[in-house]
Coordinates of C-alpha atoms in Angstrom, one line a residue:
G20 CA 173.4 17.4 64.2
T21 CA 176.2 16.4 65.8
L22 CA 177.4 13.5 63.1
E23 CA 177.7 16.5 60.7
D24 CA 179.4 18.8 62.7
L25 CA 182.4 16.3 63.2
M26 CA 181.9 15.0 59.6
F27 CA 181.6 17.4 57.5
P28 CA 182.6 20.7 59.2
E29 CA 183.2 23.1 56.7
N30 CA 180.8 22.2 54.8
N31 CA 178.3 23.1 57.8
Q32 CA 180.3 26.3 58.0
R33 CA 179.6 27.3 54.4
V34 CA 176.1 25.9 55.0
K35 CA 175.1 28.2 57.9
A36 CA 177.4 31.5 56.6
Q37 CA 175.3 31.2 53.5
K38 CA 172.1 31.4 56.0
G39 CA 173.4 34.1 57.6
R40 CA 174.1 36.4 54.8
D41 CA 171.4 38.9 53.4
I42 CA 170.2 37.3 50.1
R43 CA 168.2 40.2 47.5
V44 CA 168.3 37.8 44.2
I45 CA 166.7 34.2 43.2
I46 CA 166.4 32.3 40.1
G47 CA 165.8 29.6 39.3
N48 CA 163.3 26.8 37.4
P49 CA 161.9 24.8 40.6
P50 CA 160.7 20.7 40.1
Y51 CA 156.6 20.7 39.3
S52 CA 155.9 18.0 41.8
A53 CA 152.4 17.9 43.6
G54 CA 152.6 14.0 44.6
Q55 CA 153.6 10.5 43.1
G56 CA 151.6 9.3 40.2
S57 CA 150.7 5.7 41.9
E58 CA 151.1 4.2 45.8
N59 CA 152.7 0.9 43.9
D60 CA 155.7 3.8 42.9
N61 CA 156.4 4.2 47.0
N62 CA 157.5 7.5 46.1
K63 CA 156.2 10.1 48.0
N64 CA 157.4 13.4 48.2
L65 CA 159.5 14.4 51.2
K66 CA 157.4 16.7 54.1
Y67 CA 159.2 20.1 55.1
D68 CA 157.5 21.1 58.1
A69 CA 159.1 24.5 59.1
L70 CA 158.1 25.5 55.0
D71 CA 154.5 23.5 54.5
G72 CA 153.7 25.2 57.7
R73 CA 153.9 28.2 56.1
I74 CA 152.7 27.7 53.5
T75 CA 149.4 26.1 55.3
E76 CA 149.2 30.0 57.5
T77 CA 149.3 31.6 54.2
Y78 CA 148.3 30.9 50.7
A79 CA 146.4 27.5 52.0
K80 CA 144.6 30.4 54.5
Y81 CA 142.9 32.1 52.0
S82 CA 142.0 29.8 49.2
S83 CA 138.5 28.8 49.1
A84 CA 138.9 25.7 47.2
T85 CA 138.0 22.7 48.9
L86 CA 141.2 20.4 47.9
K87 CA 144.3 21.8 48.9
N88 CA 147.4 19.1 48.2
S89 CA 148.1 20.8 45.0
L90 CA 149.7 24.3 47.6
Y91 CA 152.2 21.9 48.5
D92 CA 153.4 21.3 45.1
S93 CA 157.5 21.9 45.2
Y94 CA 157.1 24.6 42.5
I95 CA 154.6 26.7 45.2
R96 CA 156.9 25.2 48.1
A97 CA 160.0 27.1 46.4
I98 CA 158.1 30.5 45.9
R99 CA 157.0 30.2 49.9
W100 CA 160.6 29.9 50.7
A101 CA 161.9 32.5 48.6
S102 CA 159.1 34.8 49.1
D103 CA 160.5 34.1 52.8
R104 CA 164.1 34.3 52.2
I105 CA 165.0 37.6 50.9
E106 CA 162.5 39.1 54.1
N107 CA 161.7 42.8 52.7
Q108 CA 163.6 43.8 50.1
G109 CA 164.6 41.6 47.0
I110 CA 164.5 39.8 43.4
I111 CA 162.9 36.4 42.7
C112 CA 162.9 35.3 38.9
F113 CA 161.3 31.5 39.0
V114 CA 160.2 29.6 35.8
T115 CA 157.4 27.7 37.0
N116 CA 154.4 25.6 35.9
G117 CA 152.3 28.0 35.0
S118 CA 149.1 26.7 36.1
F119 CA 149.0 29.2 39.5
I120 CA 147.9 31.7 37.1
D121 CA 144.1 31.1 37.1
S122 CA 143.7 27.6 38.9
N123 CA 140.5 27.8 41.2
S124 CA 142.8 26.3 44.1
A125 CA 145.7 29.2 43.5
D126 CA 143.4 32.1 44.3
G127 CA 145.2 32.2 47.8
L128 CA 148.4 31.7 46.6
R129 CA 147.4 35.0 44.1
K130 CA 146.3 37.0 47.1
C131 CA 149.3 36.3 49.2
L132 CA 151.8 37.5 45.8
T133 CA 150.0 40.9 45.4
D134 CA 149.9 41.2 49.2
E135 CA 153.3 40.7 50.0
F136 CA 155.2 42.1 46.8
S137 CA 155.2 45.8 45.0
K138 CA 155.5 44.8 41.7
I139 CA 154.9 41.5 39.7
Y140 CA 155.8 40.5 36.1
V141 CA 154.2 37.2 34.6
F142 CA 154.9 36.1 31.2
N143 CA 152.8 33.0 30.3
L144 CA 153.9 30.6 28.1
R145 CA 150.6 28.8 27.9
G146 CA 151.3 25.0 26.5
N147 CA 148.8 22.8 28.6
G148 CA 149.3 19.2 27.2
R149 CA 146.7 18.0 29.2
T150 CA 143.4 19.9 27.9
S151 CA 142.4 18.8 24.5
G152 CA 140.2 19.5 22.1
E153 CA 140.5 23.4 20.4
T154 CA 141.9 23.9 24.0
C155 CA 145.0 22.1 23.6
R156 CA 145.5 23.6 20.6
K157 CA 145.3 26.9 21.3
E158 CA 147.7 26.6 24.3
G159 CA 149.9 25.4 22.4
H160 CA 152.9 23.0 22.6
P161 CA 154.5 22.2 25.8
L162 CA 157.7 23.8 26.3
F163 CA 159.3 21.3 28.4
A164 CA 157.5 17.9 26.8
A165 CA 160.4 15.7 25.5
L166 CA 162.0 16.1 21.9
G167 CA 161.1 13.5 20.3
G168 CA 159.9 11.0 23.1
K169 CA 158.0 10.3 25.6
G170 CA 158.6 11.8 28.7
G171 CA 159.4 15.4 29.9
S172 CA 156.2 18.0 31.0
L173 CA 153.3 19.0 30.1
A174 CA 152.5 21.3 32.3
P175 CA 152.2 25.3 31.1
V176 CA 154.8 27.4 31.7
A177 CA 155.4 30.9 33.0
I178 CA 158.1 33.4 33.6
T179 CA 157.3 34.8 36.8
I180 CA 159.2 38.0 38.6
L181 CA 158.6 39.2 41.9
I182 CA 159.5 42.5 43.5
K183 CA 159.9 43.5 46.7
N184 CA 160.4 47.6 47.5
P185 CA 160.2 48.7 50.8
E186 CA 160.1 52.1 49.3
Y187 CA 157.3 51.3 47.7
Q188 CA 153.8 52.3 48.8
G189 CA 150.4 51.6 47.2
K190 CA 148.9 48.7 46.1
C191 CA 150.9 46.0 43.9
Q192 CA 151.4 46.6 40.3
L193 CA 150.7 43.5 38.3
L194 CA 151.5 43.1 34.7
Y195 CA 150.4 40.4 32.6
H196 CA 151.9 39.1 29.3
D197 CA 150.4 36.0 27.1
I198 CA 152.5 34.8 24.9
G199 CA 149.4 34.1 21.8
D200 CA 147.3 31.1 20.9
Y201 CA 148.2 27.9 18.7
L202 CA 152.3 28.7 18.7
K203 CA 154.6 26.1 18.4
R204 CA 157.9 25.2 20.9
S205 CA 160.2 26.8 18.4
E206 CA 157.9 30.0 17.7
K207 CA 157.4 30.4 21.3
L208 CA 161.0 30.7 21.6
E209 CA 161.9 32.8 19.2
K210 CA 159.1 35.1 20.6
I211 CA 160.8 35.2 24.0
Q212 CA 165.0 35.8 22.6
K213 CA 163.3 38.6 20.6
F214 CA 161.7 40.4 23.5
R215 CA 165.6 39.7 25.1
D216 CA 164.1 41.6 28.4
I217 CA 161.3 42.6 30.4
S218 CA 161.7 46.1 28.7
G219 CA 160.8 44.8 25.0
I220 CA 157.1 43.4 26.5
N221 CA 153.9 45.0 25.9
W222 CA 152.8 44.4 29.4
Q223 CA 148.8 44.4 29.9
T224 CA 148.3 46.0 34.1
I225 CA 145.6 43.2 35.6
T226 CA 143.4 44.6 38.5
P227 CA 142.5 41.4 40.5
N228 CA 139.2 41.0 41.8
D229 CA 137.9 40.0 45.3
S230 CA 138.4 36.4 43.8
H231 CA 141.8 36.8 43.3
D232 CA 141.2 36.6 39.8
W233 CA 143.9 37.5 37.4
I234 CA 142.7 36.3 34.2
N235 CA 139.4 35.2 33.3
Q236 CA 137.6 36.9 35.6
R237 CA 134.3 35.9 36.7
D238 CA 131.4 38.0 36.3
P239 CA 129.6 39.9 39.1
V240 CA 125.9 39.4 37.4
F241 CA 126.5 35.1 38.3
D242 CA 126.5 35.7 42.0
A243 CA 122.9 36.9 41.8
F244 CA 121.7 33.3 40.6
I245 CA 120.8 30.5 42.7
S246 CA 123.6 28.0 43.2
M247 CA 123.3 24.4 42.7
G248 CA 124.9 23.6 46.0
D249 CA 127.0 24.8 48.5
K250 CA 128.7 22.5 51.1
K251 CA 130.8 25.4 53.0
N252 CA 126.9 26.7 54.2
I253 CA 124.6 24.4 54.8
T254 CA 122.0 27.7 55.0
A255 CA 122.4 29.0 52.2
K256 CA 120.0 28.7 49.2
T257 CA 120.6 26.4 46.7
I258 CA 118.8 24.2 43.7
F259 CA 119.9 20.6 45.1
D260 CA 120.4 19.4 49.1
V261 CA 123.1 17.0 48.3
Y262 CA 125.4 16.8 45.6
S263 CA 128.5 14.5 45.0
S264 CA 131.6 13.4 43.1
G265 CA 131.6 10.3 40.9
V266 CA 133.4 7.3 41.6
K267 CA 136.9 7.4 42.1
T268 CA 139.0 3.8 42.1
N269 CA 142.0 4.8 41.7
R270 CA 142.4 1.0 39.8
D271 CA 140.8 1.7 37.0
V272 CA 142.1 -1.2 34.9
W273 CA 141.1 -3.5 37.8
C274 CA 137.7 -2.1 38.6
Y275 CA 136.4 -1.2 35.3
N276 CA 135.7 -3.6 32.3
F277 CA 133.4 -4.4 29.5
S278 CA 132.9 -8.0 30.1
R279 CA 130.7 -8.4 33.4
D280 CA 133.2 -11.6 34.5
A281 CA 136.9 -9.9 33.5
V282 CA 135.4 -7.2 36.6
A283 CA 135.1 -10.8 38.5
N284 CA 138.0 -12.3 38.0
N285 CA 140.2 -9.2 38.1
M286 CA 139.1 -8.4 41.3
S287 CA 138.7 -11.4 43.6
R288 CA 142.3 -12.5 42.2
M289 CA 143.5 -8.8 43.4
I290 CA 141.7 -9.5 46.9
D291 CA 142.7 -12.8 47.3
F292 CA 146.5 -11.6 46.8
Y293 CA 145.1 -8.5 49.0
N294 CA 144.6 -11.1 51.7
Q295 CA 147.4 -12.9 51.3
Q296 CA 149.1 -9.9 51.8
V297 CA 147.5 -9.5 55.3
E298 CA 148.0 -13.0 56.5
Q299 CA 151.7 -12.8 56.1
Y300 CA 151.7 -9.6 58.0
Q301 CA 150.1 -10.8 60.5
A302 CA 152.8 -13.5 60.8
I303 CA 155.5 -11.4 61.9
A304 CA 153.0 -8.8 64.3
G305 CA 155.7 -9.2 66.4
T306 CA 158.1 -6.8 64.4
K307 CA 155.9 -5.2 62.8
P308 CA 157.9 -3.5 59.5
N309 CA 156.9 -0.4 57.8
V310 CA 153.4 -1.2 55.0
D311 CA 155.7 0.5 52.3
S312 CA 158.8 -1.5 52.8
F313 CA 156.6 -4.8 53.8
I314 CA 154.3 -4.8 50.8
N315 CA 154.6 -6.6 47.5
T316 CA 153.7 -4.2 44.2
D317 CA 154.1 -6.4 41.6
S318 CA 151.7 -4.7 39.7
T319 CA 150.1 -7.7 38.0
K320 CA 149.0 -8.8 41.3
I321 CA 147.5 -6.0 43.1
S322 CA 146.7 -2.1 42.8
W323 CA 147.6 -0.6 45.8
T324 CA 146.4 2.8 47.5
R325 CA 146.7 4.5 50.5
E326 CA 143.6 3.5 51.8
I327 CA 144.3 -0.5 51.3
K328 CA 147.6 -0.1 53.0
Q329 CA 146.6 1.2 56.0
D330 CA 143.9 -1.6 56.0
L331 CA 146.7 -4.1 55.7
G332 CA 148.6 -2.2 58.6
R333 CA 145.0 -2.8 60.2
N334 CA 145.4 -6.1 59.4
K335 CA 142.3 -5.8 58.2
K336 CA 140.8 -8.6 55.1
G337 CA 138.9 -7.6 52.4
S338 CA 135.9 -10.4 50.8
F339 CA 135.2 -10.4 46.9
E340 CA 131.2 -9.8 46.5
D341 CA 129.5 -10.4 43.7
S342 CA 126.4 -8.6 44.0
H343 CA 129.0 -5.3 43.9
I344 CA 129.3 -5.8 39.8
V345 CA 127.0 -3.6 38.7
R346 CA 126.1 -1.6 35.3
S347 CA 127.8 2.3 34.8
V348 CA 129.2 4.9 32.9
Y349 CA 132.2 5.4 32.2
R350 CA 133.0 7.9 29.8
P351 CA 130.4 9.6 28.0
F352 CA 128.6 7.6 25.3
C353 CA 130.7 4.7 27.1
K354 CA 129.1 2.5 29.7
Q355 CA 130.8 -0.3 31.2
Y356 CA 130.7 -3.1 34.4
S357 CA 132.3 -1.9 37.5
Y358 CA 133.0 -3.0 41.2
F359 CA 131.3 -0.8 43.7
D360 CA 132.6 -1.2 47.0
R361 CA 133.9 1.3 50.1
Q362 CA 136.9 -0.5 50.3
F363 CA 138.3 -1.5 47.1
N364 CA 136.9 2.0 45.6
N365 CA 139.0 5.2 46.3
C366 CA 136.2 7.2 47.2
V367 CA 132.7 6.2 46.9
Y368 CA 131.6 9.9 48.3
Q369 CA 127.6 10.0 48.2
M370 CA 126.8 7.9 45.7
P371 CA 125.3 5.2 48.0
K372 CA 122.9 7.6 48.7
I373 CA 122.4 8.4 44.9
F374 CA 122.6 4.9 43.4
P375 CA 122.7 2.1 45.8
I376 CA 121.4 -0.7 44.5
A377 CA 120.7 -1.4 40.9
P378 CA 116.1 -1.8 41.0
L379 CA 116.6 2.1 42.5
E380 CA 115.7 4.5 39.6
N381 CA 117.2 7.9 39.6
L382 CA 118.9 10.8 37.4
A383 CA 121.5 12.8 38.0
I384 CA 122.9 15.7 36.1
G385 CA 126.9 15.3 35.9
I386 CA 129.0 18.7 35.7
N387 CA 132.8 19.8 35.3
G388 CA 134.3 19.7 39.2
A389 CA 136.7 22.4 40.5
G390 CA 140.4 21.5 39.1
S391 CA 138.7 20.3 35.6
L392 CA 140.5 21.4 32.1
K393 CA 138.0 20.8 30.3
N394 CA 135.6 23.5 28.9
F395 CA 132.7 23.0 31.0
S396 CA 130.2 20.2 30.0
A397 CA 126.7 18.9 31.4
L398 CA 126.2 15.3 30.9
I399 CA 123.1 13.8 32.8
T400 CA 122.7 10.0 33.7
N401 CA 120.6 6.9 35.0
I402 CA 123.6 4.7 36.1
L403 CA 126.4 4.6 38.8
P404 CA 128.9 7.4 37.3
D405 CA 132.7 7.7 37.2
L406 CA 134.4 10.3 38.8
E407 CA 135.9 11.7 34.8
V408 CA 133.3 11.8 32.9
V409 CA 132.9 14.6 32.6
S410 CA 136.3 15.8 34.2
K411 CA 136.4 15.9 37.8
T412 CA 132.5 15.3 37.9
Q413 CA 129.4 16.7 40.5
Y414 CA 126.4 15.1 40.0
F415 CA 123.3 16.6 40.9
P416 CA 120.1 13.6 41.7
L417 CA 116.7 14.7 41.5
Y418 CA 116.5 12.0 44.4
T419 CA 118.6 10.4 47.2
Y420 CA 118.2 7.0 49.2
T421 CA 117.9 6.7 52.9
K422 CA 118.6 3.0 54.2
N423 CA 115.3 2.0 56.3
T424 CA 118.1 0.9 59.1
D425 CA 115.8 1.8 62.0
L426 CA 112.6 0.4 61.3
G427 CA 113.4 -2.9 63.6
E428 CA 114.1 -6.7 61.9
L429 CA 110.8 -6.9 60.6
F430 CA 111.3 -5.0 57.8
Q431 CA 115.5 -6.2 57.4
T432 CA 116.6 -8.4 54.4
A433 CA 119.4 -10.9 53.7
D434 CA 119.9 -9.3 50.2
P435 CA 119.0 -6.1 49.8
N436 CA 116.1 -4.4 47.5
Q437 CA 114.1 -1.7 47.1
S438 CA 111.7 -1.9 50.5
D439 CA 114.7 -1.4 52.5
Y440 CA 115.0 2.1 51.0
R441 CA 113.2 5.5 51.4
R442 CA 112.9 7.6 48.4
N443 CA 113.5 11.7 49.4
D444 CA 113.3 14.5 46.8
N445 CA 116.9 16.2 46.7
I446 CA 115.4 19.7 45.3
P447 CA 114.2 21.6 48.2
D448 CA 110.8 22.6 48.7
A449 CA 111.6 26.4 49.1
I450 CA 112.9 26.1 45.5
L451 CA 109.5 24.7 44.2
Q452 CA 107.8 27.5 46.0
D453 CA 110.4 30.2 44.3
F454 CA 109.6 28.7 40.7
Q455 CA 105.7 28.5 40.9
T456 CA 106.4 32.4 42.5
T457 CA 108.2 33.8 40.3
Y458 CA 106.3 32.3 37.1
R459 CA 103.1 32.8 38.8
D460 CA 102.6 28.9 37.5
P461 CA 101.6 25.7 40.3
K462 CA 101.9 23.2 37.8
I463 CA 105.8 23.6 37.7
T464 CA 107.0 20.3 39.3
K465 CA 110.5 19.5 41.1
E466 CA 111.0 17.3 38.1
D467 CA 110.2 19.8 35.7
I468 CA 112.9 21.9 37.4
F469 CA 115.4 19.0 37.5
Y470 CA 115.4 19.5 33.3
Y471 CA 115.0 22.9 33.7
V472 CA 118.6 23.1 35.5
Y473 CA 119.7 20.8 32.4
G474 CA 118.4 22.8 29.8
I475 CA 120.2 26.1 31.5
L476 CA 123.3 24.0 31.6
H477 CA 123.1 23.7 27.8
S478 CA 122.4 26.9 26.5
P479 CA 125.4 28.4 24.7
E480 CA 124.2 32.2 25.6
Y481 CA 124.7 30.7 29.4
K482 CA 128.1 28.9 28.6
T483 CA 129.9 31.6 26.7
R484 CA 129.1 35.0 29.3
F485 CA 129.9 32.9 32.1
A486 CA 132.8 30.4 31.2
A487 CA 134.9 31.7 33.5
D488 CA 132.7 31.8 36.5
L489 CA 131.9 27.6 35.2
K490 CA 136.3 27.0 35.1
K491 CA 135.9 28.7 38.7
M492 CA 133.2 27.4 40.5
L493 CA 129.7 25.7 40.9
P494 CA 126.5 26.8 38.4
R495 CA 124.5 28.9 39.2
I496 CA 121.0 29.0 37.8
P497 CA 119.3 32.2 36.7
F498 CA 115.3 32.9 36.5
A499 CA 114.8 32.5 32.6
A500 CA 112.3 34.8 30.7
D501 CA 110.6 31.5 29.1
F502 CA 110.6 28.7 32.0
W503 CA 108.9 26.3 30.0
A504 CA 111.5 26.1 26.5
F505 CA 114.5 25.6 28.8
S506 CA 112.8 22.6 30.9
R507 CA 111.3 21.0 27.9
A508 CA 114.6 21.4 25.8
G509 CA 116.4 20.0 29.5
R510 CA 113.8 17.4 29.2
Q511 CA 114.5 16.4 25.1
L512 CA 118.2 16.3 25.7
A513 CA 117.7 14.0 28.6
H514 CA 115.8 12.1 26.7
W515 CA 118.7 11.1 23.7
H516 CA 121.8 11.5 26.0
L517 CA 119.8 8.3 28.0
N518 CA 118.6 6.2 25.4
Y519 CA 121.2 7.2 23.0
E520 CA 121.6 3.1 22.5
A521 CA 118.0 2.7 21.6
I522 CA 116.4 6.0 19.4
E523 CA 116.4 5.9 15.9
P524 CA 119.6 5.0 13.8
Y525 CA 120.3 8.1 11.9
P526 CA 120.0 6.8 7.7
I527 CA 123.7 6.5 6.9
D528 CA 125.7 4.0 4.2
E529 CA 127.0 0.6 5.2
L530 CA 129.9 -0.6 3.1
K531 CA 130.8 -4.3 3.2
E532 CA 133.5 -6.3 1.9
T533 CA 131.8 -9.2 1.4
L534 CA 128.0 -10.2 0.8
F535 CA 127.7 -12.0 3.5
V536 CA 128.3 -10.5 6.8
E537 CA 127.7 -13.2 10.4
A538 CA 128.0 -11.5 13.3
D539 CA 131.7 -11.9 14.1
D540 CA 132.6 -9.8 10.8
Y541 CA 131.1 -7.1 13.4
Q542 CA 134.5 -7.9 16.0
V543 CA 135.7 -4.7 16.8
T544 CA 139.4 -3.4 17.5
K545 CA 139.7 -0.2 16.8
M546 CA 137.9 2.2 14.6
T547 CA 138.9 5.0 12.6
F548 CA 138.2 8.2 10.0
G549 CA 139.1 7.7 6.6
R550 CA 140.9 10.0 4.6
H551 CA 140.7 12.0 1.6
N552 CA 143.4 13.3 -0.3
K553 CA 145.6 12.9 3.3
Q554 CA 143.4 14.1 5.3
I555 CA 141.4 13.2 7.8
D556 CA 137.5 12.0 6.3
K557 CA 134.8 12.5 9.4
T558 CA 132.1 11.8 6.6
T559 CA 133.4 8.3 6.9
I560 CA 134.6 5.8 10.1
I561 CA 136.5 2.9 8.7
Y562 CA 134.7 0.1 11.8
N563 CA 137.6 -2.8 11.0
H564 CA 138.7 -4.3 7.6
K565 CA 135.3 -5.6 6.4
I566 CA 132.9 -2.7 7.7
K567 CA 133.1 1.0 6.9
L568 CA 130.6 4.0 7.6
I569 CA 130.2 6.9 5.0
N570 CA 127.8 10.0 4.5
I571 CA 128.0 10.4 8.1
P572 CA 126.5 14.3 8.2
L573 CA 129.4 16.8 9.6
A574 CA 126.7 18.4 12.4
A575 CA 126.8 15.4 14.2
Y576 CA 129.8 16.5 15.5
D577 CA 128.9 19.5 16.7
Y578 CA 127.4 18.8 20.1
K579 CA 130.7 17.8 22.1
V580 CA 130.7 16.5 25.8
C581 CA 134.7 18.0 27.3
D582 CA 135.9 19.4 23.9
R583 CA 134.4 15.6 21.8
S584 CA 132.2 15.0 19.8
A585 CA 129.7 11.8 21.0
I586 CA 131.0 9.9 18.0
E587 CA 135.0 10.0 18.9
W588 CA 134.1 9.4 22.3
I589 CA 132.7 6.0 21.4
M590 CA 135.5 5.7 18.7
E591 CA 137.9 6.4 21.3
R592 CA 136.2 4.1 24.3
Y593 CA 135.1 1.5 21.8
Q594 CA 138.6 -0.2 21.0
I595 CA 140.3 -3.4 22.6
T596 CA 143.0 -2.3 25.0
K597 CA 145.9 -4.0 27.3
D598 CA 147.5 -1.8 30.2
K599 CA 151.0 -2.1 30.2
D600 CA 151.1 -2.5 34.1
S601 CA 148.7 -5.0 35.0
G602 CA 148.2 -7.0 31.7
I603 CA 144.5 -6.7 32.0
T604 CA 142.6 -6.6 28.6
N605 CA 139.7 -4.8 27.9
N606 CA 137.6 -5.6 25.0
P607 CA 134.3 -3.8 23.7
N608 CA 133.5 -6.8 21.8
H609 CA 132.8 -8.6 25.3
S610 CA 130.3 -6.2 26.3
A611 CA 126.8 -7.2 25.5
S612 CA 126.1 -3.9 24.5
V613 CA 128.9 -3.7 22.1
W614 CA 128.1 -0.8 19.3
K615 CA 127.1 -3.0 16.7
P616 CA 126.0 -1.1 13.2
S617 CA 123.1 -2.6 11.6
R618 CA 121.6 -0.5 8.6
S619 CA 123.5 2.4 10.5
S620 CA 124.0 3.8 14.1
T621 CA 126.9 6.0 14.1
A622 CA 124.9 9.4 14.3
S623 CA 120.8 10.0 15.7
H624 CA 118.4 12.0 13.6
P625 CA 115.1 13.3 14.9
S626 CA 112.1 11.3 13.8
T627 CA 109.9 14.1 14.6
S628 CA 110.2 18.0 14.3
A629 CA 109.4 17.9 18.3
N630 CA 112.9 16.6 18.7
P631 CA 116.0 18.8 18.3
T632 CA 118.1 18.8 15.2
P633 CA 121.5 16.6 15.4
T634 CA 123.4 20.6 15.2
A635 CA 120.8 22.1 18.5
C636 CA 121.8 19.0 20.7

């Protein structure tokens, strides 16, 4: 602009001269940032209309992902800018977040890179610190995590060299090297130093498949199975008509708590404060300041999201409704109370159709959604679920419910109840007919198919063979040789997973420091494993300073949900926590269903031979 030309003429001349030059080599370590951590931060990324437009018409255009926000991450912007800047000839070498190598949303990016460049070298340094369990250990140390303290980056890292050679003819040469499993940061750096340059690396030549997978390529057999759901093609045959993400509140510490009273207190005072902000904003309606600059971002009073900022700008108040406090599953084997509300939950998705009100019964199978970094898991629920129960969870219900809004005043009631809703089968008649025809068994019901799906999703053979497919797309269900074996297994597993608080306890020993133990002695702060010769001993759990549980069978840890056993989920979730930003305390001792061992209850065991063993579960 004019001011810049007048005030900084020499600098502008240099910039214009640089823009006019041919640049053939671009080297860098671009920042990694897809967005701010919290709306309370008021620290949004800058917009680059022209550059983001290029991403939209290239990487995003060819992506099969539903959510494409991550394609506007700063490092992907840098790749797009550099690719355009060198035009038809040159070399780019970037150290970046390595997620693009295998993420579902980056399939369009991978396609465009192989279309635009003649040769690509990808050196995967791994180190994804946001995974867990054995997966995290295999990833090794994050290269850019802060040494000796907090901060730094837990992202995987890759060194990528992109070459455009106008004289090259043929398809892109894609060369890949994985640094290896279980490596410390020092070991990774030592390997890099020994390699010195790309000629010292043993490169693997990769041929991308039609889905633009570079590594962990999908099995073509998977495509022949029936998809569990499809939102892009409504005419496709699917096992379920409707599926939905779990509830995403974006203010979990406010909306969830073991104590119903705590949820009521936290949400009512937050909504009161929000309404005060609306009134104050209305009072200065003549000036209409920017909402971000107006609001009070005190995190002890409110947790802002983009949606309620927009509501404030529209002068829309909120109201606290006690009936919106419902029982929910927050994490595997951890139930809490939640505030279920369209305005103050960031996204409720289709959950009002699946679990509309408490008296209405339903079952839903939850599986990892797109973008999950966890190993594939499936877990059933019969109450309202959170989005992160099994990581970006998608739920496939047995039924859906439709509100009878078109039946006239005669059928309307002041308080919603079961008569206000109509129940619908979520498994289509065509699927029922396919199963009955395939297995030549007219006795098969939709409920049997529902449990068959749950059984298939727990099959070790299925999860191992199609691991790459399950990371990148929704499960597809085959016709197994024995329908009833999987259906019965799925029904039994569902019984255990839904009724884990009520089934017969496993006979382990409970050691008490005192002869008489009262109810208050079962208060829990944080459970830990015992230790033997300085090593963790998972046969022992120290419940608190007065109670210890011993002789826990190690087989009880074999069944895992998202890389963690059921026992470890309980130990992690059932502890007293205090959120440092809001100051809100969540105390499991305030829950009616707090885990209180009597004679025992850390692991379940079969009471009859008809039930599966702990190892099988």
